[in-house]
Coordinates of C-alpha atoms in Angstrom, one line a residue:
Chain A
M1 CA 30.9 19.0 -1.4
N2 CA 32.4 17.6 -4.5
Q3 CA 31.9 14.0 -3.4
P4 CA 29.1 12.6 -5.6
L5 CA 25.7 12.3 -3.8
I6 CA 24.8 9.4 -6.1
E7 CA 27.1 7.3 -8.2
L8 CA 25.9 4.6 -10.6
E9 CA 28.4 2.3 -12.2
N10 CA 27.5 -0.1 -15.0
V11 CA 24.0 -0.4 -13.6
G12 CA 21.5 -2.8 -15.3
V13 CA 17.8 -3.4 -14.4
A14 CA 15.9 -6.4 -15.8
F15 CA 12.2 -6.9 -16.0
S16 CA 10.5 -10.3 -16.7
A17 CA 9.1 -10.1 -20.2
Q18 CA 5.7 -11.3 -19.1
R19 CA 3.8 -12.7 -16.2
R20 CA 4.6 -16.4 -16.9
V21 CA 6.8 -18.9 -15.1
G22 CA 10.1 -19.1 -16.8
S23 CA 9.6 -16.3 -19.2
G24 CA 12.7 -14.4 -20.3
K25 CA 14.1 -11.2 -19.0
F26 CA 14.5 -8.0 -20.8
W27 CA 17.0 -5.4 -19.7
A28 CA 15.4 -2.0 -19.6
L29 CA 18.7 -0.6 -18.5
E30 CA 21.8 -2.4 -19.6
D31 CA 24.8 -0.4 -18.7
V32 CA 24.4 3.0 -17.2
S33 CA 27.0 5.1 -15.3
L34 CA 26.5 8.5 -13.9
R35 CA 27.5 10.8 -11.1
L36 CA 25.3 13.4 -9.4
R37 CA 26.8 16.1 -7.2
Q38 CA 25.3 18.5 -4.7
G39 CA 23.5 21.4 -6.3
E40 CA 23.7 20.0 -9.8
R41 CA 20.9 20.1 -12.3
L42 CA 21.3 17.0 -14.4
G43 CA 19.3 16.3 -17.5
I44 CA 18.7 12.9 -19.0
I45 CA 18.1 12.8 -22.7
G46 CA 17.4 10.0 -25.2
R47 CA 14.8 8.6 -27.4
N48 CA 11.5 7.1 -26.4
G49 CA 12.0 3.7 -24.7
A50 CA 15.7 4.4 -24.1
G51 CA 15.2 3.7 -20.4
K52 CA 15.1 7.3 -19.0
S53 CA 12.1 6.7 -16.7
T54 CA 13.5 3.5 -15.5
L55 CA 16.8 5.2 -14.7
L56 CA 14.9 7.9 -12.8
R57 CA 13.3 5.2 -10.7
V58 CA 16.6 3.6 -9.9
I59 CA 18.0 7.0 -8.7
A60 CA 14.8 7.4 -6.6
G61 CA 15.6 4.1 -4.9
I62 CA 12.3 2.5 -6.1
L63 CA 14.1 0.0 -8.3
E64 CA 17.2 -1.8 -7.2
P65 CA 19.9 -2.5 -9.8
D66 CA 20.1 -6.1 -10.9
R67 CA 23.8 -5.7 -11.8
G68 CA 26.4 -3.0 -11.5
S69 CA 26.7 -0.9 -8.4
M70 CA 25.0 2.2 -6.9
R71 CA 26.5 4.3 -4.2
R72 CA 24.4 6.9 -2.6
R73 CA 24.8 9.0 0.5
T74 CA 22.0 8.9 3.1
L75 CA 19.6 11.2 1.5
S76 CA 16.0 11.5 0.3
C77 CA 15.3 11.3 -3.4
Q78 CA 11.8 12.0 -4.5
L79 CA 10.2 11.4 -7.8
L80 CA 7.8 14.2 -8.5
S81 CA 4.6 12.4 -9.3
L82 CA 1.1 13.7 -9.4
N83 CA -1.8 12.3 -7.4
V84 CA 0.2 9.8 -5.4
G85 CA -2.1 7.7 -3.3
F86 CA -5.2 9.7 -4.1
T87 CA -8.4 8.1 -2.9
P88 CA -11.6 9.1 -4.7
Y89 CA -13.9 9.2 -1.7
L90 CA -11.8 11.4 0.4
S91 CA -11.8 15.2 0.4
G92 CA -9.1 17.2 -1.3
R93 CA -7.8 18.1 2.2
D94 CA -7.5 14.5 3.4
N95 CA -6.0 13.5 0.1
A96 CA -3.4 16.3 0.4
I97 CA -2.4 15.0 3.8
L98 CA -2.3 11.4 2.7
S99 CA -0.3 12.2 -0.4
G100 CA 2.0 14.4 1.5
L101 CA 2.8 11.6 3.9
M102 CA 3.5 9.3 1.1
I103 CA 6.0 11.6 -0.6
G104 CA 7.9 11.8 2.7
L105 CA 6.6 14.9 4.5
R106 CA 5.8 14.9 8.2
Q107 CA 2.1 15.3 9.1
R108 CA 2.6 18.7 10.9
D109 CA 4.5 20.1 7.9
I110 CA 1.8 19.1 5.4
V111 CA -1.0 20.4 7.7
S112 CA 0.7 23.7 8.0
R113 CA 0.9 24.0 4.3
L114 CA -2.7 23.1 3.6
P115 CA -3.7 26.8 3.2
A116 CA -1.0 27.3 0.6
I117 CA -2.1 24.1 -1.2
Q118 CA -5.7 25.2 -1.3
E119 CA -4.6 28.6 -2.5
F120 CA -2.3 27.4 -5.2
S121 CA -4.7 24.7 -6.5
E122 CA -7.4 27.3 -6.8
L123 CA -10.0 24.9 -5.5
G124 CA -11.8 27.2 -3.1
D125 CA -14.6 25.4 -1.3
F126 CA -14.1 22.3 -3.4
F127 CA -11.0 21.6 -1.2
D128 CA -13.3 20.0 1.3
Q129 CA -15.4 18.0 -1.2
P130 CA -14.5 14.4 -2.2
I131 CA -12.1 14.4 -5.1
A132 CA -14.5 12.0 -6.9
T133 CA -16.5 15.2 -7.7
Y134 CA -13.5 17.0 -9.3
S135 CA -13.0 17.6 -12.9
S136 CA -9.8 16.3 -14.4
G137 CA -8.3 19.8 -14.4
M138 CA -9.1 20.3 -10.7
L139 CA -7.6 17.0 -9.9
M140 CA -4.4 17.9 -11.7
R141 CA -4.2 21.2 -10.0
L142 CA -4.5 19.6 -6.6
G143 CA -2.0 16.9 -7.6
F144 CA 0.5 19.4 -8.7
S145 CA 0.1 21.6 -5.6
V146 CA 0.7 18.7 -3.3
A147 CA 3.6 17.3 -5.3
M148 CA 5.3 20.7 -5.2
Q149 CA 5.5 20.5 -1.4
A150 CA 8.0 17.7 -1.4
E151 CA 11.4 18.8 -0.2
P152 CA 13.8 16.0 -0.9
D153 CA 17.5 16.4 -1.1
V154 CA 17.3 15.4 -4.7
L155 CA 14.2 16.2 -6.7
L156 CA 13.5 13.9 -9.7
I157 CA 11.3 15.2 -12.4
D158 CA 9.8 13.1 -15.3
E159 CA 8.3 15.5 -17.8
V160 CA 5.5 16.9 -15.8
L161 CA 6.7 20.4 -15.9
A162 CA 3.3 21.8 -16.7
V163 CA -0.2 20.5 -16.2
G164 CA -3.8 21.7 -16.5
D165 CA -5.2 24.4 -18.8
A166 CA -3.0 27.0 -20.5
E167 CA -3.2 29.4 -17.5
F168 CA -2.3 26.8 -14.9
Q169 CA 0.4 25.4 -17.2
E170 CA 2.1 28.8 -17.1
K171 CA 1.7 28.9 -13.3
S172 CA 2.9 25.4 -12.6
G173 CA 5.7 25.6 -15.0
S174 CA 7.1 28.7 -13.5
A175 CA 6.6 27.4 -9.9
L176 CA 8.7 24.4 -10.9
R177 CA 11.4 26.4 -12.7
E178 CA 11.5 28.6 -9.6
R179 CA 12.2 25.5 -7.5
M180 CA 14.9 24.4 -9.8
R181 CA 16.7 27.7 -9.7
Q182 CA 16.7 27.7 -5.9
G183 CA 19.8 25.6 -6.0
H184 CA 18.2 22.2 -5.3
T185 CA 19.8 19.1 -6.7
V186 CA 17.6 18.1 -9.6
V187 CA 17.4 15.3 -12.2
L188 CA 15.2 16.1 -15.1
V189 CA 13.9 13.7 -17.8
S190 CA 12.4 15.3 -20.9
H191 CA 12.0 15.1 -24.6
D192 CA 11.8 18.9 -24.8
E193 CA 15.3 20.0 -25.7
T194 CA 14.6 23.7 -25.1
Q195 CA 13.4 22.9 -21.6
I196 CA 16.5 20.8 -20.8
A197 CA 18.7 23.4 -22.3
A198 CA 17.1 26.1 -20.2
L199 CA 17.2 24.2 -16.9
C200 CA 20.1 21.8 -16.8
D201 CA 23.9 22.3 -16.7
R202 CA 24.9 18.7 -17.1
L203 CA 23.5 16.0 -19.3
V204 CA 23.5 12.2 -19.6
W205 CA 22.5 10.7 -22.9
I206 CA 20.9 7.3 -22.8
E207 CA 20.4 5.0 -25.8
D208 CA 19.0 1.5 -25.6
G209 CA 19.6 1.3 -21.9
K210 CA 23.2 2.4 -22.1
S211 CA 24.7 5.7 -21.2
I212 CA 26.4 7.0 -24.3
C213 CA 27.9 10.1 -22.8
E214 CA 27.9 12.3 -19.8
G215 CA 29.2 15.8 -19.6
S216 CA 28.5 19.5 -19.8
R217 CA 25.3 20.5 -21.5
D218 CA 26.8 21.8 -24.8
E219 CA 29.2 18.8 -25.2
V220 CA 26.4 16.2 -24.9
F221 CA 24.0 18.1 -27.0
A222 CA 26.6 18.4 -29.7
A223 CA 27.3 14.7 -29.7
Y224 CA 23.6 13.9 -29.5
H225 CA 22.8 16.1 -32.6
R226 CA 25.7 14.7 -34.6
Q227 CA 24.3 11.2 -34.1
L228 CA 20.8 12.3 -35.0
V229 CA 22.1 13.8 -38.2
L230 CA 24.0 10.6 -39.0
A231 CA 21.0 8.5 -38.2
S232 CA 18.8 10.5 -40.6
E233 CA 21.4 10.3 -43.4
A234 CA 21.9 6.6 -43.2
P235 CA 20.0 4.6 -45.9
Chain B
M1 CA 11.9 8.0 9.8
R2 CA 10.1 5.8 12.2
Q3 CA 7.9 8.7 13.4
H4 CA 7.0 9.4 9.8
L5 CA 6.0 5.8 9.2
I6 CA 3.8 5.8 12.2
E7 CA 2.1 8.9 11.0
L8 CA 1.7 7.4 7.5
I9 CA 0.1 4.2 8.9
R10 CA -2.1 6.1 11.2
F11 CA -3.5 8.5 8.7
S12 CA -3.8 5.8 6.0
T13 CA -5.9 3.7 8.4
Y14 CA -8.1 6.6 9.1
A15 CA -8.4 7.3 5.4
E16 CA -9.2 3.7 4.7
L17 CA -12.1 3.6 7.2
R18 CA -13.3 7.0 6.2
A19 CA -13.3 6.1 2.5
E20 CA -15.1 2.8 3.2
R21 CA -17.7 4.7 5.1
S22 CA -18.5 7.1 2.2
R23 CA -18.1 4.5 -0.5
S24 CA -21.5 2.9 -0.1
Y25 CA -24.9 4.4 0.2
L26 CA -25.5 3.1 3.7
G27 CA -21.9 3.4 4.8
L28 CA -21.4 2.1 8.4
V29 CA -24.7 0.2 8.4
W30 CA -23.1 -2.4 6.2
W31 CA -20.5 -3.2 8.9
V32 CA -23.3 -4.7 10.9
A33 CA -25.8 -5.6 8.2
E34 CA -23.5 -7.8 6.2
P35 CA -22.6 -10.2 9.0
A36 CA -26.2 -10.1 10.2
M37 CA -27.4 -11.3 6.8
M38 CA -24.9 -14.0 6.7
M39 CA -25.9 -15.1 10.2
G40 CA -29.6 -15.2 9.1
A41 CA -28.7 -17.5 6.2
F42 CA -26.9 -20.0 8.4
W43 CA -29.5 -19.8 11.1
L44 CA -32.2 -20.6 8.5
V45 CA -30.3 -23.6 7.1
F46 CA -28.8 -25.2 10.2
D47 CA -31.4 -24.3 12.9
V48 CA -34.7 -23.9 11.2
I49 CA -34.5 -26.3 8.3
L50 CA -32.0 -29.0 9.3
K51 CA -32.6 -28.6 13.1
T52 CA -28.9 -29.3 13.8
G53 CA -28.3 -26.0 15.5
G54 CA -28.5 -27.2 19.1
P55 CA -29.1 -25.1 22.2
D56 CA -28.1 -21.4 22.1
Y57 CA -27.4 -21.7 18.4
L58 CA -27.9 -18.0 17.6
P59 CA -25.4 -16.6 20.1
F60 CA -23.0 -19.5 19.2
L61 CA -23.3 -18.5 15.5
L62 CA -23.1 -14.8 16.3
V63 CA -19.8 -15.0 18.3
G64 CA -18.3 -17.4 15.7
L65 CA -19.1 -15.3 12.7
T66 CA -18.0 -12.0 14.3
L67 CA -14.6 -13.4 15.2
W68 CA -14.2 -15.3 11.9
Q69 CA -15.2 -12.2 9.9
W70 CA -12.4 -10.3 11.6
M71 CA -9.8 -13.0 10.8
K72 CA -10.9 -13.4 7.3
S73 CA -10.9 -9.7 6.6
C74 CA -7.4 -9.4 7.9
I75 CA -6.2 -12.3 5.7
T76 CA -8.0 -11.2 2.5
H77 CA -7.8 -7.4 2.8
G78 CA -4.3 -7.5 4.2
G79 CA -3.5 -10.2 1.7
Y80 CA -4.5 -8.2 -1.4
A81 CA -3.1 -4.9 -0.1
I82 CA 0.4 -5.0 -1.8
W83 CA -1.2 -6.2 -5.1
G84 CA -3.8 -3.5 -4.9
N85 CA -1.2 -0.8 -4.4
L86 CA 1.3 -1.8 -7.1
G87 CA 0.7 1.4 -8.9
L88 CA 1.7 3.4 -5.8
I89 CA 4.7 1.1 -5.2
R90 CA 6.0 1.9 -8.6
Q91 CA 5.9 5.6 -7.9
V92 CA 7.1 6.1 -4.4
R93 CA 9.5 4.5 -2.0
I94 CA 7.5 3.2 0.9
P95 CA 8.1 0.1 2.9
V96 CA 5.6 -2.3 1.4
L97 CA 4.6 -3.8 4.8
V98 CA 2.7 -0.5 5.3
F99 CA 0.0 -1.6 3.0
P100 CA -1.1 -4.9 4.6
L101 CA -0.6 -3.3 8.1
V102 CA -3.0 -0.5 7.3
Q103 CA -5.7 -2.9 6.1
I104 CA -5.2 -5.1 9.2
F105 CA -5.5 -2.1 11.5
A106 CA -8.6 -0.8 9.7
D107 CA -10.3 -4.2 10.0
T108 CA -9.4 -4.5 13.6
I109 CA -10.9 -1.2 14.5
K110 CA -14.0 -2.2 12.6
F111 CA -14.1 -5.4 14.5
F112 CA -14.0 -3.6 17.8
Y113 CA -17.1 -1.6 16.9
I114 CA -19.0 -4.8 15.8
F115 CA -17.8 -6.6 18.9
A116 CA -19.1 -3.8 21.2
L117 CA -22.5 -4.3 19.5
L118 CA -22.2 -8.1 19.9
L119 CA -21.6 -7.7 23.7
V120 CA -24.8 -5.7 24.0
V121 CA -26.8 -8.3 22.1
L122 CA -25.4 -11.1 24.3
W123 CA -26.2 -9.2 27.5
V124 CA -29.8 -8.7 26.3
A125 CA -30.0 -12.4 25.3
G126 CA -29.0 -13.5 28.8
F127 CA -25.3 -13.9 28.7
P128 CA -24.2 -11.2 31.3
P129 CA -20.6 -9.9 31.6
N130 CA -18.4 -12.1 33.8
I131 CA -14.9 -12.2 35.4
T132 CA -13.4 -14.3 32.5
Y133 CA -13.8 -11.2 30.3
L134 CA -10.4 -10.4 31.7
A135 CA -8.9 -13.0 29.4
L136 CA -10.4 -11.4 26.2
P137 CA -7.4 -9.1 25.5
A138 CA -5.1 -12.1 25.5
V139 CA -7.3 -14.1 23.1
F140 CA -7.7 -11.0 20.8
V141 CA -3.9 -10.4 20.7
V142 CA -3.3 -14.0 19.6
T143 CA -6.2 -13.8 17.1
L144 CA -4.7 -10.6 15.6
L145 CA -1.2 -12.1 15.4
F146 CA -2.6 -15.2 13.7
S147 CA -4.6 -13.3 11.2
A148 CA -1.9 -10.8 10.5
G149 CA 0.5 -13.6 9.9
G150 CA -1.9 -15.1 7.4
G151 CA -2.4 -11.6 5.8
F152 CA 1.3 -11.0 5.4
L153 CA 1.9 -14.4 3.8
V154 CA -0.9 -14.0 1.3
S155 CA 0.2 -10.4 0.6
A156 CA 3.7 -11.5 -0.3
V157 CA 2.6 -14.0 -3.0
V158 CA -0.6 -12.5 -4.5
P159 CA 1.3 -9.8 -6.4
L160 CA 3.4 -12.5 -8.1
I161 CA 0.5 -14.8 -8.8
P162 CA -2.8 -12.7 -8.7
D163 CA -4.8 -15.8 -9.7
L164 CA -4.3 -17.1 -6.2
R165 CA -7.0 -14.8 -5.0
F166 CA -9.7 -17.2 -6.3
V167 CA -8.1 -20.2 -4.5
I168 CA -7.7 -18.2 -1.3
E169 CA -11.4 -17.4 -1.2
Q170 CA -12.2 -21.1 -1.5
I171 CA -9.7 -22.1 1.1
L172 CA -11.1 -19.6 3.6
T173 CA -14.6 -20.9 3.1
M174 CA -13.4 -24.4 3.7
V175 CA -11.5 -23.3 6.8
M176 CA -14.6 -21.6 8.1
F177 CA -16.6 -24.9 7.8
L178 CA -13.8 -26.9 9.3
S179 CA -13.4 -24.6 12.3
G180 CA -16.7 -24.8 13.9
V181 CA -17.8 -21.3 13.0
V182 CA -21.2 -22.4 11.9
F183 CA -21.7 -25.7 13.6
A184 CA -20.4 -27.2 16.8
L185 CA -17.5 -29.7 16.3
D186 CA -19.2 -32.1 18.8
A187 CA -21.1 -33.3 15.8
V188 CA -17.9 -34.5 14.2
P189 CA -17.1 -38.2 14.7
P190 CA -14.6 -38.7 17.7
P191 CA -11.5 -39.9 15.7
L192 CA -11.7 -36.8 13.5
Q193 CA -12.2 -34.5 16.5
E194 CA -8.5 -34.7 17.5
W195 CA -7.5 -33.5 14.0
F196 CA -10.0 -30.7 14.2
A197 CA -8.6 -29.6 17.5
L198 CA -5.2 -28.9 15.9
N199 CA -6.7 -26.1 13.9
P200 CA -5.7 -22.8 15.6
V201 CA -9.0 -21.2 14.6
V202 CA -10.9 -23.8 16.6
T203 CA -8.9 -22.9 19.7
L204 CA -9.5 -19.2 19.3
L205 CA -13.3 -19.7 18.7
D206 CA -13.6 -22.0 21.7
A207 CA -11.8 -19.6 23.9
T208 CA -14.0 -16.7 22.9
R209 CA -17.2 -18.6 23.1
G210 CA -16.2 -20.0 26.5
I211 CA -15.6 -16.6 27.9
L212 CA -18.7 -14.9 26.4
M213 CA -21.3 -17.6 26.8
H214 CA -20.1 -19.9 29.6
A215 CA -17.9 -17.7 31.8
Q216 CA -15.1 -20.3 31.2
W217 CA -11.4 -19.4 31.3
P218 CA -9.6 -20.3 28.1
D219 CA -7.4 -23.4 27.8
W220 CA -4.2 -21.5 28.4
L221 CA -1.9 -24.2 27.1
A222 CA -3.8 -24.5 23.8
L223 CA -3.7 -20.7 23.5
L224 CA 0.0 -20.6 24.1
K225 CA 0.5 -23.1 21.3
V226 CA -1.6 -21.0 19.0
S227 CA 0.3 -17.9 19.9
L228 CA 3.6 -19.7 19.1
I229 CA 2.3 -20.8 15.8
S230 CA 1.1 -17.2 15.1
V231 CA 4.4 -15.7 15.9
V232 CA 6.1 -18.1 13.5
V233 CA 3.5 -17.5 10.8
C234 CA 4.0 -13.7 11.3
A235 CA 7.8 -13.9 11.1
I236 CA 7.6 -16.0 7.9
G237 CA 5.1 -13.7 6.4
I238 CA 7.1 -10.6 7.1
G239 CA 10.3 -12.3 6.0
V240 CA 8.8 -13.3 2.7
V241 CA 7.4 -9.8 2.1
L242 CA 10.8 -8.2 2.8
R243 CA 12.6 -10.7 0.7
L244 CA 10.3 -10.2 -2.3
S245 CA 9.9 -6.4 -1.9
P246 CA 12.6 -5.5 -4.6
R247 CA 10.4 -7.4 -7.1
Y248 CA 7.1 -5.6 -6.5
P249 CA 8.0 -2.3 -8.2
K250 CA 8.7 -4.2 -11.4
L251 CA 5.4 -5.9 -11.6
A252 CA 2.5 -4.7 -13.7
S253 CA -0.7 -4.4 -11.8

């Protein structure tokens, strides 16, 4: 139980700076260490470009570390992303199945949830129309409804807590918070401190690709704010 | 895990075919109209104008183009599949081999529809079914292996160097002309013929034409050689894709 599910030690990830032969590397993550345990809700904070999203993709197993080590137990991690694999000329129904398969669901599971997806996305008869005919709001509602079906061991969320118009934002936001409260293991990336404060119990603070500190929510927030104040007072 | 991958590949193939059908105004008609128009052009140039077609040129051309179209689609569509799905590869963790495989399966299913139509045309044109049809599955398996291998190889490198696509189109056009798709290789001077015969595409076309038009059993030894080459190409292609797969999520599309 207390054995970490995922453990990163001094992990770095490099990208080539541009699509040229022999172009230099740039390290989006330089030195990040963190531990994630069962049932934990871990928040990742840091400024724009600090490497939060890259880190999330490392945890998801999409990117492999170029240095450092990552230990993970056999488990499924899923980045909650909208409209994965959506194809314009297919119906909402077919897209829901396709997308569900891509985010790791079995076909029978996704098919049995189609009525729920249709209901939640409020698409009505449009569900059987090609999604090329959808408005952007309809597309987002479908995307969110499908993405919510994923049931990984660890759910990774990158600031898409609420999508669509005001009404659907409320609905999608609360559905997601509900998921997080059900005791799933969650990693959440967000700029929104109130959101992080409300949803996470532990935090990791990332700055320039390095993990500055990891600990309980209040501890890390305190350190983070001290630094922000210092930075604003500096000449 | 494996069950899930099979479901994913199966449904993606269905989705690909279905999307292609609804993408264009005439949908499925293009599956046949496109090769038919191409055939018309070659027939006009080589048979009507240059008079170099030879006897039975139309069925010769028809069989050649149908088979070549299948091989070429597998190599190009399969070959561009990873590159075309980089956006997806950055979002989800899916074995990248799925993408070329789906294209290759979709093109193979398409080929079977077109081939069924080709058979009907041949029967009407006076080339009835014969006992050597039994060898067709073997020829097709080798053809699929060969094209899939080419597709995997191309798919591995195109994401890294997308400009290769322009070169590949040219190379494929050249291969088509060097493989006796549009004219018989008998017209080639004898010393060169030996070199031409080393081309696996020539062996596959000869075998198919022999079966469909002349009730001739394939040259099994040549077919065996091609199948060995195909297995090697496939293995190298898959190996390169697997080897490069950690790099794909880092690429911009």
